Coordinates of C-alpha atoms and ligand atoms in Angstrom, one line a residue:
Chain A
X1 CA 2.1 -6.5 27.7
X2 CA 5.5 -7.9 27.0
X3 CA 6.9 -4.4 26.7
X4 CA 6.4 -3.9 30.4
X5 CA 8.6 -6.8 31.4
X6 CA 11.2 -5.8 28.8
X7 CA 11.3 -2.3 30.2
X8 CA 11.7 -3.5 33.8
X9 CA 14.7 -5.5 32.8
X10 CA 16.5 -2.7 31.2
X11 CA 16.9 0.9 32.3
X12 CA 18.1 2.0 28.8
X13 CA 14.8 0.8 27.3
X14 CA 13.1 4.0 28.3
X15 CA 10.1 3.8 26.2
X16 CA 7.2 1.6 26.9
X17 CA 4.4 2.1 24.3
X18 CA 1.3 2.9 26.1
X19 CA -1.6 2.5 23.8
X20 CA -5.3 3.2 23.9
X21 CA -7.4 0.2 22.9
X22 CA -7.9 -0.1 19.1
X23 CA -11.2 0.9 17.7
X24 CA -12.7 0.0 14.3
X25 CA -14.1 3.5 13.8
X26 CA -10.5 4.9 13.8
X27 CA -9.9 2.8 10.8
X28 CA -13.0 4.1 9.1
X29 CA -11.8 7.6 9.8
X30 CA -8.4 6.7 8.2
X31 CA -10.1 5.3 5.1
X32 CA -12.4 8.3 4.9
X33 CA -9.5 10.7 5.0
X34 CA -7.7 8.6 2.3
X35 CA -10.8 8.6 0.0
X36 CA -11.7 12.2 0.6
X37 CA -8.2 13.5 0.1
X38 CA -8.0 12.2 -3.5
X39 CA -9.3 14.6 -6.1
X40 CA -10.0 11.7 -8.5
X41 CA -12.6 10.3 -6.0
X42 CA -14.7 13.5 -6.1
X43 CA -14.2 14.0 -9.8
X44 CA -15.4 10.6 -10.7
X45 CA -18.4 10.5 -8.2
X46 CA -19.6 14.1 -8.9
X47 CA -19.3 13.7 -12.7
X48 CA -21.2 10.4 -12.6
X49 CA -23.9 11.8 -10.3
X50 CA -24.5 15.0 -12.4
X51 CA -24.5 13.1 -15.6
X52 CA -27.0 10.6 -14.2
X53 CA -29.4 13.2 -12.9
X54 CA -29.1 15.1 -16.2
X55 CA -29.9 12.1 -18.3
X56 CA -32.9 11.2 -16.2
X57 CA -34.5 14.7 -16.0
X58 CA -33.8 15.4 -19.6
X59 CA -35.4 12.0 -20.5
X60 CA -38.6 12.8 -18.8
X61 CA -38.5 16.4 -20.1
X62 CA -38.4 15.1 -23.7
X63 CA -41.3 12.7 -22.9
X64 CA -43.5 15.7 -22.2
X65 CA -43.6 16.6 -25.9
X66 CA -45.5 13.5 -27.0
X67 CA -47.1 12.7 -23.7
X68 CA -49.8 15.4 -24.1
X69 CA -50.6 14.1 -27.6
X70 CA -50.9 10.5 -26.4
X71 CA -53.0 11.5 -23.4
X72 CA -55.4 13.4 -25.7
X73 CA -55.9 10.3 -27.9
X74 CA -55.2 7.4 -25.4
X75 CA -56.8 4.7 -27.6
X76 CA -55.7 3.5 -31.0
X77 CA -55.7 0.5 -33.3
X78 CA -52.5 -1.2 -34.3
X79 CA -51.9 -2.0 -38.0
X80 CA -52.8 -5.7 -37.2
X81 CA -56.1 -4.7 -35.7
X82 CA -55.5 -4.8 -32.0
X83 CA -57.0 -2.1 -29.8
X84 CA -54.3 -0.3 -27.9
X85 CA -54.5 2.0 -24.8
X86 CA -51.8 4.4 -24.1
X87 CA -50.0 3.8 -20.7
X88 CA -47.2 6.0 -19.5
X89 CA -44.4 4.1 -17.8
X90 CA -43.3 6.6 -15.0
X91 CA -40.1 4.8 -14.1
X92 CA -38.5 4.0 -17.5
X93 CA -37.2 7.6 -18.0
X94 CA -36.9 9.0 -14.5
X95 CA -34.8 6.0 -13.3
X96 CA -33.3 5.1 -16.7
X97 CA -31.0 2.2 -17.2
X98 CA -28.4 4.0 -19.2
X99 CA -28.0 6.6 -16.6
X100 CA -27.6 4.2 -13.7
X101 CA -24.8 2.5 -15.7
X102 CA -22.9 5.7 -15.3
X103 CA -23.3 5.5 -11.5
X104 CA -22.4 1.8 -11.6
X105 CA -19.3 2.7 -13.6
X106 CA -18.4 5.5 -11.1
X107 CA -18.9 3.2 -8.1
X108 CA -16.9 0.4 -9.7
X109 CA -14.0 2.8 -10.5
X110 CA -14.0 4.2 -6.9
X111 CA -14.2 0.7 -5.5
X112 CA -11.2 -0.4 -7.6
X113 CA -9.3 2.7 -6.8
X114 CA -9.5 2.0 -3.0
X115 CA -7.5 -1.1 -3.7
X116 CA -5.3 -0.5 -6.7
X117 CA -4.6 3.0 -5.4
X118 CA -2.8 1.3 -2.4
X119 CA -1.3 -1.7 -4.1
X120 CA 0.1 -0.1 -7.3
X121 CA 1.7 2.8 -5.4
X122 CA 3.1 0.7 -2.5
X123 CA 1.0 2.8 -0.1
X124 CA -0.4 -0.5 1.2
X125 CA 2.9 -1.3 2.9
X126 CA 2.7 2.0 4.8
X127 CA -0.9 1.2 5.7
X128 CA -0.2 -2.3 6.9
X129 CA 2.8 -1.2 8.9
X130 CA 0.5 1.2 10.7
X131 CA -2.4 -1.3 11.0
X132 CA -1.0 -4.8 10.8
X133 CA -4.5 -6.3 11.2
X134 CA -5.3 -6.5 7.5
X135 CA -8.9 -7.8 7.9
X136 CA -9.8 -4.7 9.8
X137 CA -8.4 -2.5 7.1
X138 CA -10.4 -4.2 4.4
X139 CA -13.5 -4.1 6.5
X140 CA -13.0 -0.4 7.1
X141 CA -12.6 0.2 3.4
X142 CA -15.8 -1.7 2.7
X143 CA -17.6 0.3 5.3
X144 CA -16.5 3.7 4.0
X145 CA -16.9 2.7 0.3
X146 CA -20.5 1.4 0.9
X147 CA -21.5 4.4 3.0
X148 CA -20.1 6.9 0.4
X149 CA -21.6 5.3 -2.7
X150 CA -24.9 4.5 -1.0
X151 CA -25.5 8.0 0.1
X152 CA -24.6 9.5 -3.2
X153 CA -26.6 6.9 -5.2
X154 CA -29.6 7.5 -3.0
X155 CA -29.5 11.3 -3.5
X156 CA -29.2 10.7 -7.2
X157 CA -32.1 8.3 -7.3
X158 CA -34.3 10.6 -5.2
X159 CA -33.6 13.7 -7.3
X160 CA -34.1 11.7 -10.5
X161 CA -37.4 10.1 -9.3
X162 CA -38.9 13.2 -7.6
X163 CA -37.8 15.5 -10.3
X164 CA -39.2 13.3 -13.0
X165 CA -42.5 12.7 -11.3
X166 CA -42.9 16.4 -10.6
X167 CA -42.6 17.1 -14.3
X168 CA -45.4 14.7 -15.2
X169 CA -47.5 15.4 -12.1
X170 CA -49.8 17.8 -13.9
X171 CA -50.7 15.0 -16.4
X172 CA -51.6 12.7 -13.5
X173 CA -49.3 9.9 -14.7
X174 CA -46.6 10.2 -12.1
X175 CA -46.0 7.9 -9.1
X176 CA -45.9 9.0 -5.5
X177 CA -42.9 8.1 -3.3
X178 CA -45.2 6.0 -1.3
X179 CA -45.9 3.7 -4.3
X180 CA -44.6 0.2 -3.7
X181 CA -43.1 -0.2 -7.2
X182 CA -41.4 3.2 -6.9
X183 CA -39.8 2.3 -3.6
X184 CA -38.4 -1.0 -4.9
X185 CA -37.1 0.8 -8.0
X186 CA -35.4 3.5 -5.9
X187 CA -33.9 0.9 -3.6
X188 CA -32.5 -1.1 -6.5
X189 CA -31.3 2.1 -8.3
X190 CA -29.4 3.0 -5.1
X191 CA -28.1 -0.3 -4.0
X192 CA -26.7 -1.5 -7.3
X193 CA -24.1 1.3 -7.0
X194 CA -22.4 0.1 -3.7
X195 CA -22.6 -3.4 -5.1
X196 CA -20.7 -2.4 -8.2
X197 CA -18.2 -0.5 -5.9
X198 CA -17.6 -3.8 -4.0
X199 CA -17.1 -5.7 -7.3
X200 CA -14.7 -3.0 -8.3
X201 CA -12.8 -3.3 -5.0
X202 CA -12.6 -7.1 -5.6
X203 CA -11.0 -6.6 -9.0
X204 CA -8.7 -4.0 -7.6
X205 CA -7.5 -6.3 -4.9
X206 CA -7.0 -9.2 -7.3
X207 CA -5.3 -7.3 -10.1
X208 CA -3.6 -4.5 -8.1
X209 CA -2.9 -2.5 -11.3
X210 CA -4.9 0.6 -12.1
X211 CA -5.7 0.2 -15.8
X212 CA -6.1 -3.5 -15.8
X213 CA -8.5 -3.4 -12.8
X214 CA -10.7 -0.8 -14.4
X215 CA -10.8 -2.5 -17.7
X216 CA -11.6 -5.9 -16.1
X217 CA -14.4 -4.5 -13.9
X218 CA -16.0 -2.6 -16.8
X219 CA -15.8 -5.7 -19.0
X220 CA -17.4 -7.7 -16.3
X221 CA -20.2 -5.3 -15.5
X222 CA -21.1 -4.1 -19.0
X223 CA -19.5 -6.3 -21.8
X224 CA -19.8 -9.8 -20.5
X225 CA -23.6 -9.6 -19.9
X226 CA -23.9 -8.7 -23.6
X227 CA -22.8 -12.3 -24.5
X228 CA -25.9 -13.6 -22.7
X229 CA -28.4 -11.7 -24.8
X230 CA -31.6 -13.1 -26.5
X231 CA -34.4 -15.2 -25.3
X232 CA -33.6 -18.4 -27.1
X233 CA -32.2 -20.6 -24.4
X234 CA -33.4 -20.7 -20.8
X235 CA -29.9 -21.2 -19.3
X236 CA -28.6 -18.2 -21.1
X237 CA -31.4 -16.1 -19.6
X238 CA -30.7 -17.5 -16.2
X239 CA -27.0 -16.6 -16.5
X240 CA -27.9 -13.1 -17.6
X241 CA -30.0 -12.7 -14.4
X242 CA -26.8 -13.2 -12.4
X243 CA -25.2 -9.9 -13.3
X244 CA -25.8 -6.8 -11.0
X245 CA -27.0 -4.6 -13.9
X246 CA -29.7 -7.1 -14.9
X247 CA -30.8 -7.5 -11.3
X248 CA -31.1 -3.7 -11.1
X249 CA -33.1 -3.4 -14.3
X250 CA -35.4 -6.2 -13.3
X251 CA -36.2 -4.5 -10.0
X252 CA -36.8 -1.1 -11.6
X253 CA -39.1 -2.6 -14.2
X254 CA -42.6 -1.1 -14.0
X255 CA -45.0 -4.1 -14.3
X256 CA -48.3 -2.2 -15.0
X257 CA -47.8 -1.5 -18.7
X258 CA -49.6 -4.4 -20.5
X259 CA -47.8 -3.6 -23.7
X260 CA -44.3 -3.8 -22.2
X261 CA -42.7 -7.1 -21.2
X262 CA -39.7 -7.9 -19.0
X263 CA -38.6 -10.6 -21.4
X264 CA -39.1 -14.3 -21.4
X265 CA -38.5 -16.1 -18.1
X266 CA -38.1 -12.9 -16.0
X267 CA -36.4 -13.3 -12.6
X268 CA -38.4 -12.8 -9.4
X269 CA -37.6 -9.8 -7.2
X270 CA -36.4 -12.2 -4.6
X271 CA -34.0 -13.6 -7.1
X272 CA -32.6 -10.2 -8.1
X273 CA -32.1 -9.1 -4.5
X274 CA -30.3 -12.4 -3.8
X275 CA -28.0 -11.7 -6.8
X276 CA -27.1 -8.3 -5.5
X277 CA -26.5 -9.6 -2.0
X278 CA -24.6 -12.5 -3.4
X279 CA -22.2 -10.2 -5.2
X280 CA -21.7 -8.2 -2.1
X281 CA -20.8 -11.3 -0.1
X282 CA -18.6 -12.8 -2.8
X283 CA -16.7 -9.5 -3.3
X284 CA -16.1 -8.8 0.4
X285 CA -15.1 -12.4 1.2
X286 CA -12.7 -12.8 -1.7
X287 CA -11.1 -9.4 -1.1
X288 CA -10.6 -10.3 2.6
X289 CA -9.0 -13.6 1.6
X290 CA -6.6 -12.3 -1.1
X291 CA -5.5 -9.3 0.9
X292 CA -4.7 -11.4 3.9
X293 CA -2.9 -14.2 2.0
X294 CA -0.7 -12.4 -0.4
X295 CA 2.5 -10.5 0.4
X296 CA 1.9 -6.8 0.4
Chain B
X1 CA 20.8 -3.9 25.9
X2 CA 17.7 -5.9 25.4
X3 CA 17.0 -8.1 22.4
X4 CA 14.2 -6.4 20.6
X5 CA 14.1 -7.8 17.1
X6 CA 14.7 -11.5 16.9
X7 CA 15.1 -13.4 13.6
X8 CA 15.2 -17.1 14.0
X9 CA 16.2 -19.2 11.0
X10 CA 14.2 -16.7 8.9
X11 CA 13.9 -17.8 5.3
X12 CA 12.1 -16.4 2.3
X13 CA 11.9 -18.2 -1.1
X14 CA 10.5 -16.7 -4.3
X15 CA 9.9 -19.7 -6.5
X16 CA 13.3 -21.4 -6.5
X17 CA 15.2 -18.3 -5.5
X18 CA 16.1 -18.0 -1.9
X19 CA 16.1 -14.3 -1.0
X20 CA 16.7 -14.8 2.7
X21 CA 18.4 -17.9 3.9
X22 CA 18.1 -19.2 7.5
X23 CA 18.9 -15.8 9.0
X24 CA 19.3 -15.8 12.8
X25 CA 20.0 -12.4 14.1
X26 CA 19.2 -10.4 17.3
X27 CA 19.0 -6.6 17.1
X28 CA 19.3 -4.8 20.4
X29 CA 18.1 -1.6 21.8
X30 CA 20.0 1.6 22.6
X31 CA 22.2 1.3 19.5
X32 CA 22.2 2.0 15.8
X33 CA 22.6 -1.4 14.0
X34 CA 23.6 -1.2 10.4
X35 CA 22.1 -3.9 8.1
X36 CA 24.6 -4.2 5.3
X37 CA 24.7 -6.3 2.2
X38 CA 25.2 -5.9 -1.6
X39 CA 22.2 -5.2 -3.7
X40 CA 19.9 -8.1 -3.9
X41 CA 21.2 -9.7 -0.8
X42 CA 17.8 -9.8 0.9
X43 CA 17.8 -6.7 3.1
X44 CA 14.5 -5.3 2.0
X45 CA 12.9 -8.7 2.1
X46 CA 14.1 -9.2 5.6
X47 CA 12.7 -5.8 6.7
X48 CA 9.4 -6.6 5.1
X49 CA 9.2 -9.9 7.0
X50 CA 10.0 -8.1 10.3
X51 CA 6.9 -5.9 9.6
X52 CA 4.8 -8.9 8.6
X53 CA 4.3 -7.5 5.1
X54 CA 5.8 -10.6 3.5
X55 CA 5.2 -14.0 5.1
X56 CA 8.4 -16.0 5.8
X57 CA 8.7 -19.4 3.9
X58 CA 10.0 -20.8 7.2
X59 CA 11.5 -19.5 10.4
X60 CA 10.1 -16.7 12.6
X61 CA 10.7 -13.1 13.5
X62 CA 9.4 -11.2 16.5
X63 CA 9.5 -7.6 17.6
X64 CA 9.6 -7.2 21.3
X65 CA 8.6 -10.9 21.7
X66 CA 5.6 -10.9 19.4
X67 CA 5.2 -11.2 15.7
X68 CA 4.5 -7.7 14.5
X69 CA 1.6 -8.8 12.3
X70 CA -0.2 -10.0 15.4
X71 CA -0.6 -6.4 16.7
X72 CA -3.8 -4.6 15.9
X73 CA -2.0 -1.3 15.5
X74 CA 1.7 -0.8 14.7
X75 CA 2.8 2.9 14.9
X76 CA 3.4 3.0 18.6
X77 CA 5.6 -0.2 18.4
X78 CA 7.6 0.1 15.2
X79 CA 8.2 3.1 13.0
X80 CA 9.4 2.2 9.5
X81 CA 10.6 3.8 6.3
X82 CA 10.9 1.0 3.8
X83 CA 10.6 2.8 0.5
X84 CA 10.0 6.6 0.3
X85 CA 7.9 5.9 -2.8
X86 CA 5.5 3.7 -0.9
X87 CA 3.0 6.4 -0.8
X88 CA 0.1 7.7 -2.8
X89 CA 1.2 10.8 -4.7
X90 CA -2.3 12.2 -4.9
X91 CA -2.6 13.4 -1.3
X92 CA -0.9 16.1 0.7
X93 CA 1.7 15.2 3.3
X94 CA -0.7 16.4 6.0
X95 CA -3.6 14.2 4.8
X96 CA -1.3 11.2 4.6
X97 CA 0.1 11.7 8.1
X98 CA -3.4 12.5 9.5
X99 CA -4.8 9.2 8.0
X100 CA -2.0 7.3 9.7
X101 CA -2.4 9.2 13.0
X102 CA -6.1 8.6 13.4
X103 CA -5.8 4.9 12.7
X104 CA -3.5 4.5 15.7
X105 CA -5.3 7.1 17.9
X106 CA -2.3 9.3 17.9
X107 CA -3.1 12.9 18.7
X108 CA -3.3 15.0 15.6
X109 CA -0.8 17.6 17.0
X110 CA 1.9 15.0 16.3
X111 CA 1.4 15.5 12.6
X112 CA 2.5 19.1 12.8
X113 CA 5.3 18.2 15.2
X114 CA 6.9 15.5 13.0
X115 CA 6.5 17.7 9.9
X116 CA 8.3 20.4 11.8
X117 CA 11.0 17.9 12.9
X118 CA 11.8 16.8 9.3
X119 CA 11.6 20.2 7.9
X120 CA 8.5 19.8 5.8
X121 CA 6.2 22.2 7.8
X122 CA 6.0 24.6 4.9
X123 CA 5.2 22.1 2.2
X124 CA 2.8 19.9 4.2
X125 CA -0.2 21.1 2.2
X126 CA 1.2 20.2 -1.2
X127 CA 0.6 17.0 -3.1
X128 CA 3.2 14.4 -2.4
X129 CA 3.4 13.6 -6.1
X130 CA 5.4 16.8 -6.6
X131 CA 7.9 16.1 -3.9
X132 CA 11.6 15.3 -4.7
X133 CA 13.0 12.0 -3.5
X134 CA 14.7 13.7 -0.6
X135 CA 11.4 15.3 0.5
X136 CA 9.7 11.9 0.3
X137 CA 12.5 10.5 2.3
X138 CA 11.9 13.1 5.0
X139 CA 8.1 12.5 4.9
X140 CA 8.7 8.8 5.3
X141 CA 10.9 9.5 8.4
X142 CA 8.1 11.8 9.7
X143 CA 5.7 8.9 9.4
X144 CA 8.1 6.6 11.2
X145 CA 8.4 9.0 14.1
X146 CA 4.6 9.7 14.3
X147 CA 3.9 7.1 17.0
X148 CA 7.1 7.8 19.0
X149 CA 8.0 4.1 18.7
X150 CA 10.8 2.2 20.5
X151 CA 11.8 0.4 17.4
X152 CA 12.7 2.1 14.1
X153 CA 13.5 0.4 10.8
X154 CA 14.9 2.3 7.8
X155 CA 15.7 0.8 4.4
X156 CA 18.4 2.7 2.6
X157 CA 17.3 6.0 4.2
X158 CA 20.3 8.0 2.9
X159 CA 19.3 7.5 -0.8
X160 CA 18.4 10.7 -2.4
X161 CA 19.5 12.9 0.5
X162 CA 22.0 15.8 0.0
X163 CA 25.1 15.9 2.3
X164 CA 23.3 18.2 4.7
X165 CA 20.4 15.7 4.8
X166 CA 22.8 12.8 5.4
X167 CA 24.3 14.5 8.4
X168 CA 20.9 15.4 9.8
X169 CA 19.7 11.8 9.4
X170 CA 22.8 10.4 11.1
X171 CA 22.5 12.7 14.0
X172 CA 18.9 11.8 14.3
X173 CA 19.6 8.0 14.3
X174 CA 22.2 8.5 17.0
X175 CA 19.9 10.6 19.1
X176 CA 17.1 8.0 18.8
X177 CA 19.4 5.2 19.9
X178 CA 20.6 7.3 22.8
X179 CA 17.1 7.6 23.9
X180 CA 17.1 3.8 24.3
X181 CA 15.4 2.9 21.0
X182 CA 16.3 0.2 18.6
X183 CA 17.4 1.6 15.3
X184 CA 18.0 -0.8 12.4
X185 CA 19.2 0.8 9.2
X186 CA 20.0 -0.9 6.0
X187 CA 22.5 0.1 3.3
X188 CA 24.4 -1.5 0.5
X189 CA 27.3 1.0 1.0
X190 CA 29.8 0.5 3.8
X191 CA 30.8 4.2 3.6
X192 CA 27.2 5.1 4.7
X193 CA 27.3 2.8 7.7
X194 CA 30.8 3.8 8.8
X195 CA 29.7 7.0 10.6
X196 CA 26.2 5.9 11.3
X197 CA 26.2 2.4 13.0
X198 CA 27.8 1.0 16.1
X199 CA 26.9 -2.6 15.3
X200 CA 26.7 -4.3 11.9
X201 CA 24.7 -7.2 10.6
X202 CA 26.2 -8.1 7.3
X203 CA 24.5 -10.5 4.8
X204 CA 25.2 -11.8 1.3
X205 CA 22.9 -13.8 -0.8
X206 CA 20.5 -13.9 2.1
X207 CA 22.9 -15.5 4.5
X208 CA 24.5 -14.1 7.6
X209 CA 28.1 -13.1 7.1
X210 CA 28.8 -11.1 10.3
X211 CA 26.9 -9.8 13.3
X212 CA 29.3 -7.8 15.5
X213 CA 30.5 -4.3 16.3
X214 CA 32.0 -2.1 13.7
X215 CA 35.5 -2.4 15.3
X216 CA 35.3 -6.2 15.3
X217 CA 34.2 -6.2 11.7
X218 CA 37.1 -4.0 10.7
X219 CA 39.5 -6.5 12.1
X220 CA 38.2 -9.2 9.8
X221 CA 39.6 -7.4 6.8
X222 CA 42.7 -8.8 5.2
X223 CA 45.9 -8.2 7.1
X224 CA 47.0 -4.7 7.3
X225 CA 49.5 -3.5 4.7
X226 CA 52.6 -1.6 5.8
X227 CA 54.0 1.4 3.9
X228 CA 57.8 1.7 4.0
X229 CA 60.0 4.3 2.5
X230 CA 63.8 3.8 2.1
X231 CA 66.5 5.4 -0.1
X232 CA 67.5 1.8 -1.1
X233 CA 64.1 0.8 -2.0
X234 CA 65.1 -1.9 -4.5
X235 CA 67.3 -3.7 -2.1
X236 CA 64.7 -3.6 0.7
X237 CA 62.0 -4.9 -1.7
X238 CA 64.1 -7.9 -2.7
X239 CA 64.8 -8.6 1.0
X240 CA 61.1 -8.5 2.0
X241 CA 60.1 -10.6 -1.0
X242 CA 62.7 -13.2 0.0
X243 CA 61.1 -13.2 3.4
X244 CA 57.7 -14.1 1.9
X245 CA 55.9 -10.8 1.7
X246 CA 54.1 -9.4 -1.2
X247 CA 55.6 -6.0 -2.2
X248 CA 54.4 -3.4 -4.6
X249 CA 55.6 0.1 -5.3
X250 CA 53.5 2.8 -3.7
X251 CA 54.9 5.7 -5.7
X252 CA 57.4 8.2 -4.5
X253 CA 59.9 5.4 -3.8
X254 CA 57.6 3.9 -1.2
X255 CA 56.6 0.2 -1.0
X256 CA 53.4 -1.4 0.1
X257 CA 54.1 -4.6 2.0
X258 CA 51.6 -7.2 2.6
X259 CA 52.2 -10.2 4.8
X260 CA 54.8 -8.9 7.2
X261 CA 54.1 -6.8 10.3
X262 CA 55.8 -3.4 10.7
X263 CA 58.0 -4.6 13.6
X264 CA 59.4 -7.5 11.5
X265 CA 60.1 -5.1 8.6
X266 CA 62.0 -2.8 10.9
X267 CA 64.0 -5.6 12.3
X268 CA 65.0 -6.9 8.8
X269 CA 66.1 -3.5 7.6
X270 CA 68.2 -2.9 10.7
X271 CA 69.9 -6.2 10.4
X272 CA 70.7 -5.5 6.7
X273 CA 71.8 -1.9 7.3
X274 CA 69.1 -0.4 5.3
X275 CA 67.9 3.0 6.5
X276 CA 64.2 3.6 6.7
X277 CA 62.7 6.9 6.0
X278 CA 59.1 5.9 6.9
X279 CA 57.4 2.8 8.4
X280 CA 53.6 2.9 8.8
X281 CA 50.9 0.4 9.2
X282 CA 47.8 1.1 7.1
X283 CA 44.6 0.1 8.8
X284 CA 42.4 -2.2 6.8
X285 CA 39.3 -0.2 5.9
X286 CA 35.8 -1.3 6.7
X287 CA 35.0 -0.9 3.1
X288 CA 37.7 -3.4 2.2
X289 CA 36.5 -5.8 4.8
X290 CA 33.0 -5.5 3.4
X291 CA 34.1 -6.0 -0.1
X292 CA 36.2 -9.0 0.7
X293 CA 33.6 -10.7 2.8
X294 CA 30.8 -10.2 0.3
X295 CA 32.8 -10.6 -2.8
X296 CA 31.4 -14.0 -3.7
X297 CA 27.9 -12.9 -2.6
X298 CA 27.5 -10.0 -5.0
X299 CA 24.8 -10.7 -7.4
X300 CA 24.1 -7.5 -9.2
X301 CA 26.7 -4.9 -10.0
X302 CA 24.1 -2.2 -10.4
X303 CA 20.4 -1.7 -9.6
X304 CA 18.6 -1.5 -6.3
X305 CA 15.9 -3.6 -4.7
Ligands
LIG1 N1 8.5 -10.1 -4.8 C1 9.6 -10.8 -5.3 N2 9.5 -11.8 -6.2 C2 10.6 -12.4 -6.6 N3 11.8 -12.2 -6.2 C3 12.0 -11.2 -5.3 C4 10.9 -10.4 -4.8 N4 11.4 -9.5 -4.0 C5 12.7 -9.7 -3.9 N5 13.1 -10.7 -4.8 C6 14.5 -11.2 -5.0 O1 15.0 -11.5 -3.7 C7 16.4 -11.0 -3.6 C8 16.6 -10.1 -2.5 O2 15.9 -8.9 -2.8 P1 15.9 -7.7 -1.8 O3 15.4 -8.1 -0.5 O4 15.2 -6.6 -2.4 O5 17.5 -7.3 -1.6 P2 18.2 -6.0 -1.1 O6 17.1 -5.1 -0.4 O7 19.2 -6.4 -0.2 O8 18.7 -5.3 -2.3 C9 16.7 -10.4 -5.0 O9 17.4 -11.4 -5.8 C10 15.4 -10.1 -5.6 O10 15.4 -10.2 -7.0
LIG2 MG1 16.6 -3.1 -0.9

């Protein structure tokens, strides 16, 4: 290194930095210490996880009241004369949409926090002075953020699913963990959370301000899709399918209830997975570019 | 002394405002170099460009022959305290320093060592948000020392320190320089640099005004004034004025004379039979030299950054 030649020229220049080779995992450790040492991280994540589990288990529990009645008389006739068979949707309550929105919100908030927490405080300058290689810092952030939110979301999905199915097991309407639809639903229920965390990180990196980043990501994830409601126009439905929340609900939809529909022009599973993957790629790539290009 | 930090025609523009203007400076090792300029003259911007935090609009800057931003890890090369507030208040000092240490593969025992060194060993577990500015300043210094780096940058490090802290910091800078390191310290107050730095880099409106030793800089100040005291002050005053000097009363019957050296004043008095009670050259102060040289470069009367 150049320091060696410099040192040999000058006796006063006593210190030659000797440095072990840089490793990516050290940066992951740095980011982990940073995330884990903030109380707000744990507050947001644990609150979202507990609330999600509670809503799901409580939802199935309240199903039990009418479930026995419906199972005792599984056939009826609708007012317009159709014969109707009772079918219990084992996913709707145990992996409910409203509950996962809390996890998505928590993930997005933590994701935004990893960026605005550094930029709005000036901490980012301390970080980049320690690790000038900005791309590696962002990649380490992505790694830690995805690991943390994926593990937590998976635990939440498993407790919700297994707890819910256990409650209805005696009525023989539950699903096994080996069921294909169940596995897809659990995977989507889990993976949408790190995707939202990445989207949150993107907004945090773009906006850099705490309140504005949170407001923007919440608006994007939960308010903007509401503008694309209804089944009137094909293109509106297609745009709706592009939001992470819609991809998740499409993938957790249980397709075996003949009386329930997933809307007009439903997206394929492939399409929904591609949407989730697409948001991950777009978020990571954009965050890398803006963090590298802009002054810290 | 080896050139360590080299700025070459370094320029930074924000819109149509030029914060740093074709700055070419070399900062050497083994000495404390003061980086002086009025508020808004571009010191912080320059330091940020040295660290690769802000990209230059043109020109280049290297640390030890390489752009700092090209290094994968920085703490073993440059330790910096830019702004003591550049820190997340939600963590403890220990967590903050630990996160920095692990990123650069610095042994974790260094965290305790530097906290001890800056006098924060007791409060290391507390949240940084509750620290006073002086404590944050000390924590920033601890972070700068973590990697035992050969180059140290400090932006207005004496802000917020009590007199005891100021003395401690000065002694530390001198010790670090004696160990052969490069210490580059900014300030907008000459009085802070007077007892801290050996060399000065002075800028105004982003342009280089001086790059020399403290002694050389002092000589640039306006000509020394001479204090004379004589029983016949009025007569002496008239005589000196006639000789082309500027004379003003200094109280107590004394006169401040500008524009004539002491030897010439003594000669004139002797020729005219005027007895002198006192004749003394007042050294031009560094502060005065600084004020004069940057007078037309001052942008803001108050306010930092
Ligand atoms: N991010 C920025 N955007 C626009 N102008 C800036 C920015 N940072 C600094 N400046 C301007 O550049 C000039 C130099 O600022 P600075 O480097 O902070 O000076 P100093 O540290 O000497 O007080 C000032 O006029 C300041 O207003
Ligand atoms: Mg400044």
